[in-house]
Short mmCIF file of C-alpha atoms in Angstrom, two decimals:
data_model
loop_
_atom_site.label_atom_id
_atom_site.label_comp_id
_atom_site.label_asym_id
_atom_site.label_seq_id
_atom_site.Cartn_x
_atom_site.Cartn_y
_atom_site.Cartn_z
CA MET A 1 -9.38 -1.57 26.80
CA ALA A 2 -12.17 -0.99 24.16
CA ARG A 3 -12.06 -2.91 20.94
CA ASN A 4 -13.93 -2.13 17.59
CA ARG A 5 -14.97 -5.28 16.16
CA GLY A 6 -17.39 -4.22 13.49
CA ILE A 7 -16.75 -2.18 10.36
CA ASN A 8 -17.93 1.11 11.38
CA GLN A 9 -16.58 3.79 8.81
CA ARG A 10 -17.11 6.67 11.13
CA GLU A 11 -15.25 4.92 13.91
CA ILE A 12 -12.52 4.02 11.51
CA ASP A 13 -12.28 7.65 10.11
CA LYS A 14 -12.14 8.84 13.83
CA PHE A 15 -9.70 6.28 14.86
CA VAL A 16 -7.23 7.10 11.88
CA LYS A 17 -7.53 10.79 12.54
CA GLY A 18 -6.24 10.48 15.94
CA LEU A 19 -3.69 8.16 14.85
CA ALA A 20 -2.49 10.86 12.59
CA LYS A 21 -2.36 13.30 15.19
CA GLY A 22 -0.30 10.95 17.27
CA PHE A 23 2.19 10.44 14.45
CA GLU A 24 2.63 14.12 13.95
CA GLY A 25 3.32 14.69 17.65
CA ALA A 26 5.66 11.61 17.99
CA ALA A 27 7.59 12.84 14.78
CA ARG A 28 8.23 16.35 16.28
CA ARG A 29 9.48 14.76 19.57
CA ASN A 30 11.42 12.09 18.13
CA PRO A 31 12.17 12.00 14.41
CA ILE A 32 12.19 8.37 13.26
CA ARG A 33 15.71 7.17 11.78
CA VAL A 34 15.91 3.84 10.51
CA PRO A 35 19.15 2.03 11.81
CA VAL A 36 19.93 0.55 8.42
CA HIS A 37 23.42 -0.60 9.54
CA ALA A 38 21.91 -2.53 12.51
CA GLU A 39 19.15 -4.15 10.49
CA ALA A 40 20.39 -4.55 6.97
CA THR A 41 21.58 -8.00 5.97
CA ALA A 42 23.61 -8.78 2.79
CA VAL A 43 21.99 -10.15 -0.26
CA THR A 44 23.14 -13.63 -0.57
CA ALA A 45 20.95 -14.34 -3.96
CA PRO A 46 20.05 -12.25 -6.97
CA TRP A 47 16.68 -10.96 -7.04
CA ASN A 48 14.65 -11.81 -10.05
CA SER A 49 11.92 -9.10 -10.46
CA GLU A 50 11.27 -5.45 -10.18
CA ALA A 51 9.31 -6.05 -7.09
CA ASP A 52 12.39 -7.23 -5.25
CA LEU A 53 14.15 -4.00 -6.27
CA GLU A 54 11.29 -1.75 -5.15
CA GLU A 55 10.94 -3.73 -1.71
CA ASP A 56 14.66 -3.93 -0.80
CA LEU A 57 15.65 -0.99 0.88
CA LEU A 58 19.40 -0.92 0.32
CA LEU A 59 19.19 -2.16 -3.29
CA ALA A 60 16.86 0.70 -4.36
CA LYS A 61 18.83 3.45 -2.14
CA LEU A 62 22.05 2.02 -3.97
CA LEU A 63 20.79 2.39 -7.51
CA LEU A 64 19.17 5.87 -6.88
CA TRP A 65 22.52 6.93 -5.16
CA LEU A 66 24.36 5.89 -8.28
CA GLY A 67 21.88 7.88 -10.37
CA ASP A 68 22.65 10.97 -8.57
CA TYR A 69 26.35 10.07 -8.89
CA ALA A 70 26.18 9.58 -12.57
CA MET A 71 24.61 12.95 -13.01
CA GLU A 72 27.35 14.68 -10.95
CA HIS A 73 30.16 12.55 -12.59
CA PRO A 74 29.22 11.59 -16.01
CA GLY A 75 31.34 8.68 -17.42
CA MET A 76 33.08 7.89 -14.15
CA TYR A 77 32.90 4.83 -11.99
CA ALA A 78 31.76 5.14 -8.35
CA GLU A 79 33.12 3.38 -5.53
CA THR A 80 31.56 1.09 -2.98
CA ALA A 81 33.26 2.73 0.11
CA GLU A 82 31.37 5.98 -0.64
CA PHE A 83 27.94 4.41 -0.43
CA ALA A 84 29.07 2.21 2.71
CA GLU A 85 30.09 5.24 4.54
CA GLN A 86 26.88 7.17 3.79
CA GLU A 87 24.82 4.17 4.87
CA GLY A 88 26.70 3.16 7.97
CA ILE A 89 27.09 -0.59 6.48
CA GLY A 90 30.38 -2.68 5.92
CA ALA A 91 32.35 -2.69 2.66
CA ASP A 92 31.87 -6.42 2.00
CA GLU A 93 28.01 -5.77 2.23
CA ALA A 94 28.09 -2.91 -0.05
CA GLU A 95 30.21 -5.07 -2.46
CA VAL A 96 27.45 -7.84 -2.39
CA LEU A 97 24.68 -5.39 -3.19
CA VAL A 98 26.85 -3.97 -6.02
CA LEU A 99 27.17 -7.78 -7.41
CA ALA A 100 23.47 -8.39 -6.99
CA LEU A 101 22.73 -5.35 -9.21
CA GLU A 102 25.35 -6.62 -11.73
CA GLN A 103 23.63 -10.09 -11.87
CA ALA A 104 20.47 -8.00 -12.83
CA ASP A 105 22.54 -6.16 -15.75
CA LEU A 106 21.79 -2.67 -13.84
CA VAL A 107 25.35 -1.84 -13.15
CA LYS A 108 28.99 -2.44 -14.90
CA VAL A 109 31.57 -3.42 -12.75
CA LEU A 110 35.33 -2.81 -13.44
CA ARG A 111 37.39 -5.83 -12.37
CA VAL A 112 40.54 -4.91 -10.50
CA MET A 113 42.84 -6.61 -8.11
CA GLY A 114 42.00 -5.87 -4.49
CA GLY A 115 40.70 -2.83 -3.14
CA ASP A 116 37.33 -1.30 -3.79
CA VAL A 117 34.84 -2.14 -6.65
CA PRO A 118 34.43 0.48 -9.08
CA PHE A 119 30.91 0.34 -10.76
CA MET A 120 28.78 2.54 -12.94
CA LEU A 121 25.03 2.50 -14.23
CA SER A 122 24.14 0.39 -17.41
CA GLY A 123 21.60 1.46 -19.70
CA LYS A 124 19.18 -0.97 -18.03
CA GLY A 125 19.90 0.78 -14.67
CA ARG A 126 19.35 4.24 -15.89
CA VAL A 127 15.74 3.17 -16.92
CA GLN A 128 15.40 1.49 -13.53
CA VAL A 129 16.45 4.64 -11.76
CA ARG A 130 13.66 6.53 -13.54
CA ARG A 131 11.23 3.97 -12.75
CA LEU A 132 12.13 4.01 -8.99
CA ARG A 133 11.67 7.82 -8.94
CA ALA A 134 8.55 7.78 -10.70
CA LEU A 135 7.26 5.26 -8.14
CA GLN A 136 8.08 7.34 -5.25
CA GLN A 137 5.48 9.78 -6.60
CA ASP A 138 2.94 7.09 -7.16
CA GLY A 139 0.51 7.24 -4.20
CA ALA A 140 -1.49 4.08 -5.06
CA ALA A 141 1.77 1.94 -5.64
CA ARG A 142 3.09 3.31 -2.35
CA LEU A 143 -0.13 2.51 -0.57
CA ARG A 144 -0.33 -1.05 -1.94
CA HIS A 145 3.12 -1.51 -0.42
CA THR A 146 2.35 0.01 2.84
CA ILE A 147 -0.79 -2.18 3.30
CA ASN A 148 0.82 -5.37 2.68
CA ALA A 149 3.85 -4.55 4.60
CA LEU A 150 2.07 -3.32 7.62
CA LEU A 151 0.15 -6.61 7.73
CA LYS A 152 3.46 -8.53 7.63
CA TRP A 153 5.14 -6.41 10.22
CA LEU A 154 2.19 -6.78 12.58
CA PHE A 155 2.61 -10.65 12.32
CA ALA A 156 6.44 -10.35 12.88
CA VAL A 157 6.08 -8.26 15.93
CA ALA A 158 2.86 -9.49 17.48
CA PRO A 159 1.69 -12.97 15.98
CA ASP A 160 -0.26 -13.67 19.37
CA GLN A 161 -2.46 -10.92 18.53
CA LYS A 162 -1.39 -8.52 21.14
CA PRO A 163 -2.02 -4.71 20.63
CA VAL A 164 0.74 -2.88 18.94
CA ASP A 165 1.20 0.84 18.39
CA PRO A 166 1.18 1.08 14.51
CA SER A 167 3.57 4.14 14.54
CA GLY A 168 6.29 1.67 15.25
CA PHE A 169 6.00 0.28 11.66
CA LEU A 170 7.50 3.66 10.51
CA ALA A 171 10.79 2.70 12.08
CA ALA A 172 11.02 -0.53 10.19
CA ARG A 173 12.91 -1.28 6.90
CA GLN A 174 9.61 -2.29 5.52
CA ALA A 175 8.44 1.22 5.84
CA PHE A 176 10.30 2.22 2.59
CA PHE A 177 9.04 1.79 -1.05
CA ALA A 178 11.27 2.43 -3.97
CA GLY A 179 14.12 3.71 -1.88
CA ALA A 180 11.86 6.29 -0.20
CA PRO A 181 10.02 6.36 3.24
CA VAL A 182 6.29 5.85 3.48
CA SER A 183 4.51 8.65 5.31
CA GLY A 184 2.30 8.77 8.50
CA GLU A 185 -0.65 9.54 6.08
CA ASP A 186 0.18 6.36 4.06
CA LEU A 187 0.06 4.44 7.29
CA GLY A 188 -3.20 5.93 8.44
CA ARG A 189 -4.80 4.88 5.25
CA SER A 190 -3.18 1.44 5.49
CA VAL A 191 -4.79 0.99 8.93
CA ALA A 192 -8.18 2.07 7.55
CA HIS A 193 -8.07 -0.27 4.69
CA LEU A 194 -6.95 -3.27 6.90
CA ALA A 195 -9.69 -2.35 9.43
CA GLN A 196 -12.48 -2.41 6.86
CA ARG A 197 -11.41 -5.89 5.54
CA GLU A 198 -11.42 -6.94 9.27
CA LEU A 199 -7.84 -8.09 9.08
CA ILE A 200 -7.14 -5.87 12.28
CA GLU A 201 -8.85 -4.57 15.17
CA LEU A 202 -8.84 -1.04 16.06
CA ILE A 203 -8.40 -0.79 19.99
CA ASP A 204 -9.32 2.40 21.71
CA THR A 205 -6.22 3.12 23.89
CA THR A 206 -3.59 5.87 24.56
CA PRO A 207 -1.65 5.71 22.26
CA ALA A 208 -4.04 3.93 19.66
CA THR A 209 -3.14 0.56 19.06
CA VAL A 210 -4.10 -2.33 16.61
CA ALA A 211 -4.23 -6.06 16.80
CA LEU A 212 -4.30 -8.68 14.05
CA THR A 213 -7.58 -10.74 13.60
CA GLY A 214 -7.97 -14.32 12.85
CA ALA A 215 -8.45 -13.35 9.11
CA GLY A 216 -5.32 -11.24 8.95
CA ILE A 217 -3.16 -14.06 10.29
CA ASP A 218 -4.88 -16.47 7.62
CA THR A 219 -4.09 -13.90 4.98
CA ILE A 220 -0.38 -13.83 6.09
CA LEU A 221 -0.13 -17.81 6.22
CA ALA A 222 -1.59 -18.08 3.06
CA GLY A 223 0.76 -15.77 1.42
CA ALA A 224 -1.78 -13.55 -0.10
CA SER A 225 -1.68 -9.90 -0.95
CA VAL A 226 -4.29 -7.80 0.65
CA THR A 227 -4.76 -5.57 -2.28
CA THR A 228 -5.17 -8.63 -4.61
CA PRO A 229 -6.90 -11.34 -2.74
CA PRO A 230 -6.93 -14.85 -4.11
CA THR A 231 -10.15 -16.18 -5.46
CA ARG A 232 -11.86 -18.46 -3.16
CA LEU A 233 -12.49 -21.78 -4.53
CA GLY A 234 -15.82 -23.20 -3.26
CA ASP A 235 -19.11 -24.55 -4.37
CA ASN A 236 -20.85 -23.40 -7.43
CA TYR A 237 -24.57 -22.44 -7.61
CA THR A 238 -26.85 -21.38 -10.43
CA PHE A 239 -30.10 -19.61 -9.44
CA HIS A 240 -32.65 -18.23 -12.07
CA ASN A 241 -35.24 -15.46 -11.13
CA SER A 242 -34.41 -15.88 -7.24
CA SER A 243 -34.17 -13.57 -4.39
CA ASN A 244 -33.43 -13.55 -0.64
CA ILE A 245 -30.90 -16.78 -1.16
CA VAL A 246 -27.66 -17.36 0.79
CA ALA A 247 -25.76 -20.26 -0.44
CA GLY A 248 -22.16 -22.02 -0.07
CA SER A 249 -19.98 -22.35 2.96
CA GLN A 250 -20.12 -19.04 4.99
CA GLN A 251 -19.13 -18.35 8.53
CA SER A 252 -21.26 -15.22 8.65
CA VAL A 253 -23.32 -13.40 6.22
CA VAL A 254 -24.91 -9.91 5.86
CA GLN A 255 -27.51 -9.82 3.07
CA ASN A 256 -29.66 -6.88 2.42
CA ASN A 257 -30.10 -6.61 -1.33
CA THR A 258 -33.29 -8.42 -2.65
CA THR A 259 -32.47 -7.58 -6.25
CA GLY A 260 -30.10 -10.48 -6.99
CA ILE A 261 -27.38 -8.16 -7.39
CA ASP A 262 -24.07 -8.32 -5.47
CA ALA A 263 -22.74 -4.74 -5.34
CA SER A 264 -20.09 -5.52 -2.77
CA ALA A 265 -17.46 -4.48 -5.40
CA LEU A 266 -19.10 -1.12 -5.65
CA HIS A 267 -19.22 -0.93 -1.79
CA GLU A 268 -15.51 -1.54 -1.70
CA PHE A 269 -14.86 1.06 -4.41
CA ALA A 270 -16.73 3.76 -2.23
CA ALA A 271 -14.39 2.90 0.67
CA VAL A 272 -11.16 3.31 -1.64
CA VAL A 273 -12.40 6.65 -2.91
CA LYS A 274 -12.90 7.97 0.62
CA GLN A 275 -9.26 6.92 1.41
CA PHE A 276 -7.97 8.47 -1.58
CA ALA A 277 -9.88 11.67 -1.56
CA PRO A 278 -7.26 13.79 0.52
CA VAL A 279 -4.56 13.17 -2.14
CA LEU A 280 -6.43 14.02 -5.34
CA GLY A 281 -5.45 17.59 -5.44
CA VAL A 282 -8.82 19.13 -4.90
CA THR A 283 -10.03 21.88 -2.61
CA PRO A 284 -11.39 21.14 0.95
CA ALA A 285 -14.90 21.61 -0.29
CA GLU A 286 -14.46 19.32 -3.33
CA GLN A 287 -12.89 16.77 -1.17
CA ALA A 288 -15.91 16.97 1.22
CA GLU A 289 -18.50 16.63 -1.51
CA LEU A 290 -16.77 13.60 -2.90
CA ILE A 291 -16.50 11.79 0.46
CA GLU A 292 -20.15 12.58 0.91
CA ASP A 293 -21.04 10.97 -2.55
CA ALA A 294 -18.87 8.09 -1.63
CA GLU A 295 -20.68 7.50 1.58
CA ILE A 296 -24.01 7.61 -0.40
CA LEU A 297 -22.70 4.83 -2.79
CA SER A 298 -21.41 2.82 0.21
CA ASP A 299 -24.79 2.89 1.78
CA GLU A 300 -26.48 2.26 -1.52
CA SER A 301 -24.48 -0.63 -2.47
CA ALA A 302 -24.76 -2.33 0.91
CA GLN A 303 -28.66 -1.76 1.54
CA SER A 304 -30.73 -0.63 -1.46
CA ASP A 305 -32.91 -2.83 -3.31
CA ASP A 306 -33.02 -0.53 -6.25
CA PRO A 307 -30.34 -1.14 -9.05
CA GLY A 308 -31.26 2.36 -10.40
CA ARG A 309 -30.41 4.07 -7.07
CA ILE A 310 -26.96 1.97 -6.97
CA ARG A 311 -26.21 3.33 -10.53
CA ALA A 312 -27.29 6.86 -9.69
CA ALA A 313 -24.99 6.71 -6.54
CA TYR A 314 -22.14 5.52 -8.54
CA ASP A 315 -22.64 8.00 -11.32
CA ARG A 316 -22.41 10.73 -8.89
CA VAL A 317 -19.07 9.59 -7.47
CA ARG A 318 -17.88 9.08 -11.03
CA ALA A 319 -18.81 12.46 -12.14
CA ARG A 320 -16.92 14.05 -9.25
CA LEU A 321 -13.78 12.19 -10.34
CA ASP A 322 -14.26 13.10 -13.98
CA GLY A 323 -14.45 16.75 -12.86
CA ILE A 324 -10.95 16.80 -11.24
CA THR A 325 -8.65 18.42 -13.71
CA THR A 326 -5.47 17.48 -12.06
CA VAL A 327 -4.48 14.00 -13.16
CA THR A 328 -2.57 11.90 -10.54
CA ALA A 329 -1.78 8.26 -10.13
CA GLY A 330 -4.37 8.08 -7.42
CA LEU A 331 -7.09 9.63 -9.79
CA THR A 332 -6.12 7.09 -12.53
CA THR A 333 -6.32 4.22 -10.29
CA LEU A 334 -9.84 5.24 -8.86
CA ALA A 335 -11.11 5.48 -12.45
CA ALA A 336 -10.04 2.19 -13.62
CA GLN A 337 -11.24 0.63 -10.26
CA GLY A 338 -14.53 2.17 -10.47
CA GLN A 339 -15.10 1.06 -13.98
CA ALA A 340 -14.15 -2.48 -12.94
CA ALA A 341 -16.39 -2.34 -9.92
CA TYR A 342 -19.22 -1.36 -12.02
CA GLN A 343 -18.98 -3.91 -14.63
CA ALA A 344 -18.48 -6.48 -11.85
CA VAL A 345 -21.99 -5.61 -10.46
CA PHE A 346 -23.94 -4.64 -13.60
CA GLY A 347 -21.81 -6.41 -16.32
CA THR A 348 -21.59 -3.76 -18.72
#
C-alpha cells in the first residue's frame, strides 16, 4: 500500500481525478441515499446561529419544504405529518423540529388541543428560505462546509488513522449543506485541499483511500476550522536587513526565499485557484491557461528570490480572473482572497 507523504500537486491532481471517476462509477451502480430516518436525532435544544441551520439537515429541509408549501398554499398552515411522512421520521421528531424553528422565530405555530401541529412561515423564515437557496448555489460556502465536515467525518470513522474510502462520506448526514447534498466534485476538491495542508494522506489503493495525519487529528481536537485556522501563538522576533534566517519553534522548515519575503499566502492562493478553476464557467482552453498561470505562481512564491517575478506571476493570475465575464461566488471569493494574499506578502 503506497502512501503519498509529501505535498506533490501533480500527484494530488492525479489522485483526485481517479477519485472522481470512482465516484461516478459508484453512483451509477449504487445511487447514494441518506437514511435520514435511521440517522436523524431529535433536536433537544434550540440552535442559536445561522450556521446551525445550514448544517442541520432536517431543520434546513423542513424550512425549505415549508417555503415550497407556502408557494403552493399561500396563507395556509402546514401539518407536521406531511413532512414526517416524506422524510421517514416520527411525528414526535417532526414536532420537535417545528418547535426549534419556532424558538428562532422562523415559523408561527397554531396552538390546538391534541393532534397535529399546524405551522407556517414567519417573515423571518421567508428570509431564511431565500438565504438557504442562495447558499445552495454558493460553491465557495459549500466547499468550506465540505472540507471541514469531511475532516470531522474521517475522525469519527477512523480516529486510529486507518485508511478510509472517502466516497463513504457522501452517504453521511454531514454531506449536506443548506438542505442540499454536496457533490462528488465538492468531495474531490476537499480531499485535495486537506492533502495540500497535510491533514490527510492520500493512499494509492483500489479503491483510492485516505487517512488522517497527526496534524489532522490535532486540528479536530483543537476545534479549529480548516478554512480559517487559528493564529498560532508563539515567539516574536524582529529582524532588520536580514536573510536566510529560520526562527521560532518549528518541527520542520522549508525555506527557499532569500529576500526576506514570506510568500506562503500567495502559494496557498495559487492552490485555491487551481481547485476552483473548473467551476468558474470558462472554456476548457481558458481553464487550462488559468491553471498553468496558477502553477507558475505556486512555483515562484515557493522558490523565487525575486519579488518582481512573484508580483508578475500574481499579476498574470489576477488578469486571468479579471477577464472572466461570468460573475460567480467562486470568482468573487478568489478575487478577495487574491487581494488579501497579495497584501499579506507585499503590504500594499
